[in-house]
PDB file of N, CA and C in Angstrom:
ATOM      1  N   UNK B  14     -70.484 -71.915 -10.114  1.00  0.00           N
ATOM      2  CA  UNK B  14     -70.288 -71.335  -8.800  1.00  0.00           C
ATOM      3  C   UNK B  14     -71.629 -71.277  -8.070  1.00  0.00           C
ATOM      4  N   UNK B  15     -71.627 -71.660  -6.824  1.00  0.00           N
ATOM      5  CA  UNK B  15     -72.841 -71.669  -6.014  1.00  0.00           C
ATOM      6  C   UNK B  15     -73.014 -70.342  -5.285  1.00  0.00           C
ATOM      7  N   UNK B  16     -74.264 -70.028  -4.998  1.00  0.00           N
ATOM      8  CA  UNK B  16     -74.560 -68.889  -4.139  1.00  0.00           C
ATOM      9  C   UNK B  16     -74.962 -69.442  -2.778  1.00  0.00           C
ATOM     10  N   UNK B  17     -75.062 -68.588  -1.794  1.00  0.00           N
ATOM     11  CA  UNK B  17     -75.458 -69.015  -0.457  1.00  0.00           C
ATOM     12  C   UNK B  17     -76.785 -69.754  -0.487  1.00  0.00           C
ATOM     13  N   UNK B  18     -77.714 -69.311  -1.294  1.00  0.00           N
ATOM     14  CA  UNK B  18     -79.032 -69.933  -1.337  1.00  0.00           C
ATOM     15  C   UNK B  18     -78.994 -71.328  -1.973  1.00  0.00           C
ATOM     16  N   UNK B  19     -77.916 -71.672  -2.695  1.00  0.00           N
ATOM     17  CA  UNK B  19     -77.765 -73.003  -3.277  1.00  0.00           C
ATOM     18  C   UNK B  19     -77.247 -74.009  -2.255  1.00  0.00           C
ATOM     19  N   UNK B  20     -76.684 -73.535  -1.152  1.00  0.00           N
ATOM     20  CA  UNK B  20     -76.113 -74.406  -0.132  1.00  0.00           C
ATOM     21  C   UNK B  20     -77.223 -74.984   0.739  1.00  0.00           C
ATOM     22  N   UNK B  21     -76.967 -76.120   1.407  1.00  0.00           N
ATOM     23  CA  UNK B  21     -78.025 -76.761   2.199  1.00  0.00           C
ATOM     24  C   UNK B  21     -78.478 -75.901   3.376  1.00  0.00           C
ATOM     25  N   UNK B  22     -79.776 -75.836   3.597  1.00  0.00           N
ATOM     26  CA  UNK B  22     -80.285 -75.067   4.731  1.00  0.00           C
ATOM     27  C   UNK B  22     -80.115 -75.827   6.041  1.00  0.00           C
ATOM     28  N   UNK B  23     -80.143 -75.086   7.128  1.00  0.00           N
ATOM     29  CA  UNK B  23     -80.187 -75.686   8.459  1.00  0.00           C
ATOM     30  C   UNK B  23     -81.672 -75.864   8.773  1.00  0.00           C
ATOM     31  N   UNK B  24     -82.135 -77.091   8.709  1.00  0.00           N
ATOM     32  CA  UNK B  24     -83.559 -77.386   8.872  1.00  0.00           C
ATOM     33  C   UNK B  24     -84.025 -77.248  10.313  1.00  0.00           C
ATOM     34  N   UNK B  25     -83.108 -77.510  11.257  1.00  0.00           N
ATOM     35  CA  UNK B  25     -83.482 -77.474  12.674  1.00  0.00           C
ATOM     36  C   UNK B  25     -82.245 -77.277  13.521  1.00  0.00           C
ATOM     37  N   UNK B  26     -82.394 -76.540  14.603  1.00  0.00           N
ATOM     38  CA  UNK B  26     -81.349 -76.426  15.617  1.00  0.00           C
ATOM     39  C   UNK B  26     -82.006 -76.528  16.981  1.00  0.00           C
ATOM     40  N   UNK B  27     -81.664 -77.570  17.713  1.00  0.00           N
ATOM     41  CA  UNK B  27     -82.276 -77.786  19.032  1.00  0.00           C
ATOM     42  C   UNK B  27     -81.378 -77.322  20.174  1.00  0.00           C
ATOM     43  N   UNK B  28     -80.354 -76.532  19.877  1.00  0.00           N
ATOM     44  CA  UNK B  28     -79.433 -76.035  20.898  1.00  0.00           C
ATOM     45  C   UNK B  28     -79.970 -74.718  21.449  1.00  0.00           C
ATOM     46  N   UNK B  29     -80.772 -74.810  22.493  1.00  0.00           N
ATOM     47  CA  UNK B  29     -81.448 -73.642  23.053  1.00  0.00           C
ATOM     48  C   UNK B  29     -80.477 -72.627  23.647  1.00  0.00           C
ATOM     49  N   UNK B  30     -79.265 -73.033  24.001  1.00  0.00           N
ATOM     50  CA  UNK B  30     -78.304 -72.135  24.628  1.00  0.00           C
ATOM     51  C   UNK B  30     -77.453 -71.350  23.658  1.00  0.00           C
ATOM     52  N   UNK B  31     -77.791 -71.342  22.374  1.00  0.00           N
ATOM     53  CA  UNK B  31     -77.008 -70.609  21.379  1.00  0.00           C
ATOM     54  C   UNK B  31     -77.645 -69.251  21.095  1.00  0.00           C
ATOM     55  N   UNK B  32     -76.812 -68.244  20.944  1.00  0.00           N
ATOM     56  CA  UNK B  32     -77.295 -66.884  20.676  1.00  0.00           C
ATOM     57  C   UNK B  32     -78.060 -66.767  19.361  1.00  0.00           C
ATOM     58  N   UNK B  33     -77.793 -67.658  18.411  1.00  0.00           N
ATOM     59  CA  UNK B  33     -78.463 -67.614  17.108  1.00  0.00           C
ATOM     60  C   UNK B  33     -79.772 -68.398  17.083  1.00  0.00           C
ATOM     61  N   UNK B  34     -80.077 -69.167  18.144  1.00  0.00           N
ATOM     62  CA  UNK B  34     -81.262 -70.011  18.158  1.00  0.00           C
ATOM     63  C   UNK B  34     -82.482 -69.223  18.618  1.00  0.00           C
ATOM     64  N   UNK B  35     -83.560 -69.349  17.845  1.00  0.00           N
ATOM     65  CA  UNK B  35     -84.838 -68.744  18.218  1.00  0.00           C
ATOM     66  C   UNK B  35     -85.926 -69.775  17.926  1.00  0.00           C
ATOM     67  N   UNK B  36     -86.440 -70.412  18.972  1.00  0.00           N
ATOM     68  CA  UNK B  36     -87.492 -71.416  18.847  1.00  0.00           C
ATOM     69  C   UNK B  36     -87.106 -72.541  17.883  1.00  0.00           C
ATOM     70  N   UNK B  37     -85.913 -73.098  18.080  1.00  0.00           N
ATOM     71  CA  UNK B  37     -85.376 -74.216  17.296  1.00  0.00           C
ATOM     72  C   UNK B  37     -85.040 -73.875  15.850  1.00  0.00           C
ATOM     73  N   UNK B  38     -84.916 -72.597  15.552  1.00  0.00           N
ATOM     74  CA  UNK B  38     -84.501 -72.157  14.218  1.00  0.00           C
ATOM     75  C   UNK B  38     -83.237 -71.321  14.351  1.00  0.00           C
ATOM     76  N   UNK B  39     -82.260 -71.620  13.507  1.00  0.00           N
ATOM     77  CA  UNK B  39     -81.010 -70.871  13.519  1.00  0.00           C
ATOM     78  C   UNK B  39     -81.176 -69.585  12.727  1.00  0.00           C
ATOM     79  N   UNK B  40     -80.736 -68.477  13.291  1.00  0.00           N
ATOM     80  CA  UNK B  40     -80.864 -67.178  12.649  1.00  0.00           C
ATOM     81  C   UNK B  40     -79.530 -66.604  12.188  1.00  0.00           C
ATOM     82  N   UNK B  41     -78.467 -67.429  12.155  1.00  0.00           N
ATOM     83  CA  UNK B  41     -77.200 -66.983  11.579  1.00  0.00           C
ATOM     84  C   UNK B  41     -77.366 -66.992  10.056  1.00  0.00           C
ATOM     85  N   UNK B  42     -76.640 -66.146   9.359  1.00  0.00           N
ATOM     86  CA  UNK B  42     -76.724 -66.137   7.900  1.00  0.00           C
ATOM     87  C   UNK B  42     -76.197 -67.449   7.335  1.00  0.00           C
ATOM     88  N   UNK B  43     -75.123 -67.955   7.936  1.00  0.00           N
ATOM     89  CA  UNK B  43     -74.532 -69.231   7.522  1.00  0.00           C
ATOM     90  C   UNK B  43     -73.774 -69.797   8.707  1.00  0.00           C
ATOM     91  N   UNK B  44     -73.650 -71.111   8.762  1.00  0.00           N
ATOM     92  CA  UNK B  44     -72.884 -71.744   9.830  1.00  0.00           C
ATOM     93  C   UNK B  44     -71.665 -72.449   9.247  1.00  0.00           C
ATOM     94  N   UNK B  45     -70.689 -72.682  10.103  1.00  0.00           N
ATOM     95  CA  UNK B  45     -69.505 -73.455   9.746  1.00  0.00           C
ATOM     96  C   UNK B  45     -69.494 -74.709  10.606  1.00  0.00           C
ATOM     97  N   UNK B  46     -69.267 -75.852   9.978  1.00  0.00           N
ATOM     98  CA  UNK B  46     -69.134 -77.108  10.706  1.00  0.00           C
ATOM     99  C   UNK B  46     -67.641 -77.394  10.852  1.00  0.00           C
ATOM    100  N   UNK B  47     -67.202 -77.575  12.069  1.00  0.00           N
ATOM    101  CA  UNK B  47     -65.797 -77.846  12.361  1.00  0.00           C
ATOM    102  C   UNK B  47     -65.681 -79.158  13.107  1.00  0.00           C
ATOM    103  N   UNK B  48     -64.837 -79.180  14.124  1.00  0.00           N
ATOM    104  CA  UNK B  48     -64.670 -80.383  14.926  1.00  0.00           C
ATOM    105  C   UNK B  48     -63.398 -81.115  14.588  1.00  0.00           C
ATOM    106  N   UNK B  49     -63.352 -82.379  14.992  1.00  0.00           N
ATOM    107  CA  UNK B  49     -62.192 -83.219  14.755  1.00  0.00           C
ATOM    108  C   UNK B  49     -62.678 -84.634  14.438  1.00  0.00           C
ATOM    109  N   UNK B  50     -61.779 -85.543  14.197  1.00  0.00           N
ATOM    110  CA  UNK B  50     -62.138 -86.901  13.765  1.00  0.00           C
ATOM    111  C   UNK B  50     -63.294 -87.479  14.575  1.00  0.00           C
ATOM    112  N   UNK B  51     -64.340 -87.908  13.877  1.00  0.00           N
ATOM    113  CA  UNK B  51     -65.492 -88.526  14.524  1.00  0.00           C
ATOM    114  C   UNK B  51     -66.472 -87.552  15.145  1.00  0.00           C
ATOM    115  N   UNK B  52     -66.247 -86.264  14.990  1.00  0.00           N
ATOM    116  CA  UNK B  52     -67.103 -85.249  15.603  1.00  0.00           C
ATOM    117  C   UNK B  52     -67.309 -84.124  14.605  1.00  0.00           C
ATOM    118  N   UNK B  53     -68.471 -83.549  14.563  1.00  0.00           N
ATOM    119  CA  UNK B  53     -68.780 -82.454  13.651  1.00  0.00           C
ATOM    120  C   UNK B  53     -69.462 -81.341  14.425  1.00  0.00           C
ATOM    121  N   UNK B  54     -68.678 -80.482  15.040  1.00  0.00           N
ATOM    122  CA  UNK B  54     -69.203 -79.410  15.885  1.00  0.00           C
ATOM    123  C   UNK B  54     -69.658 -78.220  15.055  1.00  0.00           C
ATOM    124  N   UNK B  55     -70.714 -77.577  15.491  1.00  0.00           N
ATOM    125  CA  UNK B  55     -71.136 -76.316  14.881  1.00  0.00           C
ATOM    126  C   UNK B  55     -70.191 -75.243  15.405  1.00  0.00           C
ATOM    127  N   UNK B  56     -69.297 -74.771  14.543  1.00  0.00           N
ATOM    128  CA  UNK B  56     -68.301 -73.778  14.942  1.00  0.00           C
ATOM    129  C   UNK B  56     -68.896 -72.377  15.058  1.00  0.00           C
ATOM    130  N   UNK B  57     -70.151 -72.218  14.707  1.00  0.00           N
ATOM    131  CA  UNK B  57     -70.828 -70.923  14.805  1.00  0.00           C
ATOM    132  C   UNK B  57     -71.506 -70.757  16.163  1.00  0.00           C
ATOM    133  N   UNK B  58     -71.587 -71.831  16.949  1.00  0.00           N
ATOM    134  CA  UNK B  58     -72.224 -71.795  18.269  1.00  0.00           C
ATOM    135  C   UNK B  58     -71.616 -70.713  19.143  1.00  0.00           C
ATOM    136  N   UNK B  59     -72.475 -69.868  19.705  1.00  0.00           N
ATOM    137  CA  UNK B  59     -72.070 -68.835  20.660  1.00  0.00           C
ATOM    138  C   UNK B  59     -73.036 -68.930  21.837  1.00  0.00           C
ATOM    139  N   UNK B  60     -72.499 -69.144  23.056  1.00  0.00           N
ATOM    140  CA  UNK B  60     -73.385 -69.240  24.224  1.00  0.00           C
ATOM    141  C   UNK B  60     -74.220 -67.971  24.401  1.00  0.00           C
ATOM    142  N   UNK B  61     -75.397 -68.140  24.975  1.00  0.00           N
ATOM    143  CA  UNK B  61     -76.280 -66.999  25.229  1.00  0.00           C
ATOM    144  C   UNK B  61     -75.560 -65.884  25.964  1.00  0.00           C
ATOM    145  N   UNK B  62     -75.976 -64.710  25.776  1.00  0.00           N
ATOM    146  CA  UNK B  62     -75.401 -63.535  26.406  1.00  0.00           C
ATOM    147  C   UNK B  62     -75.622 -62.348  25.488  1.00  0.00           C
ATOM    148  N   UNK B  63     -75.429 -62.593  24.216  1.00  0.00           N
ATOM    149  CA  UNK B  63     -75.691 -61.593  23.186  1.00  0.00           C
ATOM    150  C   UNK B  63     -76.586 -62.256  22.159  1.00  0.00           C
ATOM    151  N   UNK B  64     -77.688 -61.621  21.843  1.00  0.00           N
ATOM    152  CA  UNK B  64     -78.591 -62.171  20.831  1.00  0.00           C
ATOM    153  C   UNK B  64     -78.031 -61.833  19.465  1.00  0.00           C
ATOM    154  N   UNK B  65     -77.927 -62.819  18.591  1.00  0.00           N
ATOM    155  CA  UNK B  65     -77.352 -62.590  17.280  1.00  0.00           C
ATOM    156  C   UNK B  65     -78.236 -63.096  16.171  1.00  0.00           C
ATOM    157  N   UNK B  66     -77.881 -62.734  14.973  1.00  0.00           N
ATOM    158  CA  UNK B  66     -78.531 -63.277  13.798  1.00  0.00           C
ATOM    159  C   UNK B  66     -79.487 -62.343  13.105  1.00  0.00           C
ATOM    160  N   UNK B  67     -80.118 -62.895  12.097  1.00  0.00           N
ATOM    161  CA  UNK B  67     -81.048 -62.171  11.241  1.00  0.00           C
ATOM    162  C   UNK B  67     -82.478 -62.298  11.771  1.00  0.00           C
ATOM    163  N   UNK B  68     -83.340 -61.380  11.372  1.00  0.00           N
ATOM    164  CA  UNK B  68     -84.744 -61.461  11.792  1.00  0.00           C
ATOM    165  C   UNK B  68     -85.458 -62.609  11.093  1.00  0.00           C
ATOM    166  N   UNK B  69     -85.082 -62.885   9.860  1.00  0.00           N
ATOM    167  CA  UNK B  69     -85.716 -63.928   9.054  1.00  0.00           C
ATOM    168  C   UNK B  69     -84.801 -65.150   9.021  1.00  0.00           C
ATOM    169  N   UNK B  70     -85.383 -66.339   9.101  1.00  0.00           N
ATOM    170  CA  UNK B  70     -84.605 -67.575   9.082  1.00  0.00           C
ATOM    171  C   UNK B  70     -84.204 -67.896   7.643  1.00  0.00           C
ATOM    172  N   UNK B  71     -82.906 -67.832   7.360  1.00  0.00           N
ATOM    173  CA  UNK B  71     -82.377 -68.167   6.026  1.00  0.00           C
ATOM    174  C   UNK B  71     -81.048 -68.909   6.144  1.00  0.00           C
ATOM    175  N   UNK B  72     -80.794 -69.530   7.261  1.00  0.00           N
ATOM    176  CA  UNK B  72     -79.493 -70.124   7.553  1.00  0.00           C
ATOM    177  C   UNK B  72     -79.137 -71.281   6.630  1.00  0.00           C
ATOM    178  N   UNK B  73     -77.887 -71.258   6.161  1.00  0.00           N
ATOM    179  CA  UNK B  73     -77.343 -72.307   5.313  1.00  0.00           C
ATOM    180  C   UNK B  73     -75.992 -72.736   5.864  1.00  0.00           C
ATOM    181  N   UNK B  74     -75.489 -73.864   5.368  1.00  0.00           N
ATOM    182  CA  UNK B  74     -74.152 -74.312   5.747  1.00  0.00           C
ATOM    183  C   UNK B  74     -73.163 -73.605   4.836  1.00  0.00           C
ATOM    184  N   UNK B  75     -72.428 -72.655   5.375  1.00  0.00           N
ATOM    185  CA  UNK B  75     -71.480 -71.888   4.581  1.00  0.00           C
ATOM    186  C   UNK B  75     -70.190 -72.634   4.327  1.00  0.00           C
ATOM    187  N   UNK B  76     -69.736 -73.424   5.280  1.00  0.00           N
ATOM    188  CA  UNK B  76     -68.494 -74.181   5.132  1.00  0.00           C
ATOM    189  C   UNK B  76     -68.551 -75.424   5.996  1.00  0.00           C
ATOM    190  N   UNK B  77     -67.928 -76.474   5.501  1.00  0.00           N
ATOM    191  CA  UNK B  77     -67.814 -77.698   6.289  1.00  0.00           C
ATOM    192  C   UNK B  77     -66.369 -78.151   6.276  1.00  0.00           C
ATOM    193  N   UNK B  78     -65.770 -78.194   7.450  1.00  0.00           N
ATOM    194  CA  UNK B  78     -64.380 -78.595   7.592  1.00  0.00           C
ATOM    195  C   UNK B  78     -64.230 -80.095   7.800  1.00  0.00           C
ATOM    196  N   UNK B  79     -65.333 -80.835   7.830  1.00  0.00           N
ATOM    197  CA  UNK B  79     -65.293 -82.283   8.075  1.00  0.00           C
ATOM    198  C   UNK B  79     -65.167 -83.015   6.741  1.00  0.00           C
ATOM    199  N   UNK B  80     -63.975 -83.064   6.183  1.00  0.00           N
ATOM    200  CA  UNK B  80     -63.769 -83.720   4.896  1.00  0.00           C
ATOM    201  C   UNK B  80     -63.957 -85.231   4.976  1.00  0.00           C
ATOM    202  N   UNK B  81     -64.123 -85.764   6.189  1.00  0.00           N
ATOM    203  CA  UNK B  81     -64.384 -87.194   6.360  1.00  0.00           C
ATOM    204  C   UNK B  81     -65.876 -87.521   6.356  1.00  0.00           C
ATOM    205  N   UNK B  82     -66.731 -86.536   6.081  1.00  0.00           N
ATOM    206  CA  UNK B  82     -68.185 -86.740   6.050  1.00  0.00           C
ATOM    207  C   UNK B  82     -68.631 -87.117   4.637  1.00  0.00           C
ATOM    208  N   UNK B  83     -69.590 -88.025   4.522  1.00  0.00           N
ATOM    209  CA  UNK B  83     -70.086 -88.445   3.211  1.00  0.00           C
ATOM    210  C   UNK B  83     -70.749 -87.302   2.454  1.00  0.00           C
ATOM    211  N   UNK B  84     -71.197 -86.280   3.151  1.00  0.00           N
ATOM    212  CA  UNK B  84     -71.873 -85.149   2.509  1.00  0.00           C
ATOM    213  C   UNK B  84     -70.899 -84.046   2.090  1.00  0.00           C
ATOM    214  N   UNK B  85     -69.605 -84.212   2.381  1.00  0.00           N
ATOM    215  CA  UNK B  85     -68.628 -83.175   2.098  1.00  0.00           C
ATOM    216  C   UNK B  85     -68.037 -83.364   0.706  1.00  0.00           C
ATOM    217  N   UNK B  86     -68.077 -82.298  -0.076  1.00  0.00           N
ATOM    218  CA  UNK B  86     -67.473 -82.289  -1.402  1.00  0.00           C
ATOM    219  C   UNK B  86     -66.717 -80.980  -1.553  1.00  0.00           C
ATOM    220  N   UNK B  87     -65.388 -81.054  -1.577  1.00  0.00           N
ATOM    221  CA  UNK B  87     -64.540 -79.861  -1.697  1.00  0.00           C
ATOM    222  C   UNK B  87     -64.819 -78.863  -0.568  1.00  0.00           C
ATOM    223  N   UNK B  88     -65.032 -79.393   0.638  1.00  0.00           N
ATOM    224  CA  UNK B  88     -65.307 -78.617   1.852  1.00  0.00           C
ATOM    225  C   UNK B  88     -66.635 -77.865   1.809  1.00  0.00           C
ATOM    226  N   UNK B  89     -67.547 -78.316   0.949  1.00  0.00           N
ATOM    227  CA  UNK B  89     -68.910 -77.792   0.893  1.00  0.00           C
ATOM    228  C   UNK B  89     -69.852 -78.937   1.247  1.00  0.00           C
ATOM    229  N   UNK B  90     -70.932 -78.629   1.931  1.00  0.00           N
ATOM    230  CA  UNK B  90     -71.907 -79.644   2.313  1.00  0.00           C
ATOM    231  C   UNK B  90     -72.839 -79.928   1.135  1.00  0.00           C
ATOM    232  N   UNK B  91     -73.048 -81.212   0.856  1.00  0.00           N
ATOM    233  CA  UNK B  91     -73.945 -81.600  -0.237  1.00  0.00           C
ATOM    234  C   UNK B  91     -75.226 -82.266   0.270  1.00  0.00           C
ATOM    235  N   UNK B  92     -75.447 -82.268   1.581  1.00  0.00           N
ATOM    236  CA  UNK B  92     -76.677 -82.838   2.138  1.00  0.00           C
ATOM    237  C   UNK B  92     -77.869 -81.983   1.711  1.00  0.00           C
ATOM    238  N   UNK B  93     -79.043 -82.582   1.675  1.00  0.00           N
ATOM    239  CA  UNK B  93     -80.248 -81.829   1.314  1.00  0.00           C
ATOM    240  C   UNK B  93     -80.519 -80.722   2.334  1.00  0.00           C
ATOM    241  N   UNK B  94     -80.305 -81.038   3.600  1.00  0.00           N
ATOM    242  CA  UNK B  94     -80.408 -80.078   4.696  1.00  0.00           C
ATOM    243  C   UNK B  94     -79.653 -80.674   5.879  1.00  0.00           C
ATOM    244  N   UNK B  95     -79.413 -79.874   6.902  1.00  0.00           N
ATOM    245  CA  UNK B  95     -78.729 -80.376   8.091  1.00  0.00           C
ATOM    246  C   UNK B  95     -79.531 -80.049   9.338  1.00  0.00           C
ATOM    247  N   UNK B  96     -79.290 -80.842  10.371  1.00  0.00           N
ATOM    248  CA  UNK B  96     -79.872 -80.612  11.692  1.00  0.00           C
ATOM    249  C   UNK B  96     -78.724 -80.402  12.660  1.00  0.00           C
ATOM    250  N   UNK B  97     -78.865 -79.450  13.559  1.00  0.00           N
ATOM    251  CA  UNK B  97     -77.866 -79.169  14.580  1.00  0.00           C
ATOM    252  C   UNK B  97     -78.499 -79.431  15.934  1.00  0.00           C
ATOM    253  N   UNK B  98     -77.753 -80.083  16.822  1.00  0.00           N
ATOM    254  CA  UNK B  98     -78.265 -80.382  18.155  1.00  0.00           C
ATOM    255  C   UNK B  98     -77.149 -80.841  19.064  1.00  0.00           C
ATOM    256  N   UNK B  99     -77.519 -81.197  20.270  1.00  0.00           N
ATOM    257  CA  UNK B  99     -76.538 -81.654  21.252  1.00  0.00           C
ATOM    258  C   UNK B  99     -75.907 -82.952  20.788  1.00  0.00           C
ATOM    259  N   UNK B 100     -74.616 -83.057  21.012  1.00  0.00           N
ATOM    260  CA  UNK B 100     -73.866 -84.254  20.661  1.00  0.00           C
ATOM    261  C   UNK B 100     -72.633 -84.307  21.534  1.00  0.00           C
ATOM    262  N   UNK B 101     -71.505 -84.628  20.951  1.00  0.00           N
ATOM    263  CA  UNK B 101     -70.238 -84.650  21.685  1.00  0.00           C
ATOM    264  C   UNK B 101     -69.928 -83.264  22.249  1.00  0.00           C
ATOM    265  N   UNK B 102     -70.260 -82.220  21.498  1.00  0.00           N
ATOM    266  CA  UNK B 102     -70.075 -80.828  21.933  1.00  0.00           C
ATOM    267  C   UNK B 102     -71.438 -80.214  22.230  1.00  0.00           C
ATOM    268  N   UNK B 103     -71.449 -78.943  22.605  1.00  0.00           N
ATOM    269  CA  UNK B 103     -72.712 -78.251  22.883  1.00  0.00           C
ATOM    270  C   UNK B 103     -73.614 -78.205  21.660  1.00  0.00           C
ATOM    271  N   UNK B 104     -73.012 -78.089  20.480  1.00  0.00           N
ATOM    272  CA  UNK B 104     -73.777 -78.017  19.238  1.00  0.00           C
ATOM    273  C   UNK B 104     -73.039 -78.799  18.158  1.00  0.00           C
ATOM    274  N   UNK B 105     -73.662 -79.853  17.668  1.00  0.00           N
ATOM    275  CA  UNK B 105     -73.058 -80.701  16.640  1.00  0.00           C
ATOM    276  C   UNK B 105     -73.953 -80.777  15.417  1.00  0.00           C
ATOM    277  N   UNK B 106     -73.343 -81.036  14.275  1.00  0.00           N
ATOM    278  CA  UNK B 106     -74.093 -81.333  13.059  1.00  0.00           C
ATOM    279  C   UNK B 106     -74.570 -82.777  13.181  1.00  0.00           C
ATOM    280  N   UNK B 107     -75.867 -82.963  13.352  1.00  0.00           N
ATOM    281  CA  UNK B 107     -76.423 -84.297  13.533  1.00  0.00           C
ATOM    282  C   UNK B 107     -76.583 -85.027  12.194  1.00  0.00           C
ATOM    283  N   UNK B 108     -76.349 -84.329  11.087  1.00  0.00           N
ATOM    284  CA  UNK B 108     -76.410 -84.925   9.762  1.00  0.00           C
ATOM    285  C   UNK B 108     -75.070 -85.549   9.372  1.00  0.00           C
ATOM    286  N   UNK B 109     -74.029 -85.221  10.108  1.00  0.00           N
ATOM    287  CA  UNK B 109     -72.688 -85.764   9.852  1.00  0.00           C
ATOM    288  C   UNK B 109     -72.718 -87.285   9.804  1.00  0.00           C
ATOM    289  N   UNK B 110     -72.095 -87.849   8.776  1.00  0.00           N
ATOM    290  CA  UNK B 110     -71.966 -89.307   8.644  1.00  0.00           C
ATOM    291  C   UNK B 110     -70.560 -89.595   8.114  1.00  0.00           C
ATOM    292  N   UNK B 111     -69.751 -90.335   8.875  1.00  0.00           N
ATOM    293  CA  UNK B 111     -68.385 -90.607   8.410  1.00  0.00           C
ATOM    294  C   UNK B 111     -68.374 -91.456   7.140  1.00  0.00           C
ATOM    295  N   UNK B 112     -67.359 -91.225   6.320  1.00  0.00           N
ATOM    296  CA  UNK B 112     -67.195 -92.028   5.078  1.00  0.00           C
ATOM    297  C   UNK B 112     -66.893 -93.453   5.428  1.00  0.00           C
TER     298      UNK B 112
END
């Protein structure tokens, strides 16, 4: 069984309009990757208005719903780390790679 710290970290987030983003670092405890075929949206994205997250950067990928990604194993991310940034949606997993 894995712990949160065993899951891949979010190495970078360039989505400046997210409540969890602080100087390109995600401050959510964990993120969820969602989306639909061919797209991997950060489902944790919340537009600015309320500042959220932890004081210390420890963000990991808590869940990945993109079972069509090469890094997905039993709905867990197996990538070394992930990057989040602008894509098809306001915030996408830029590490997503279709099988």
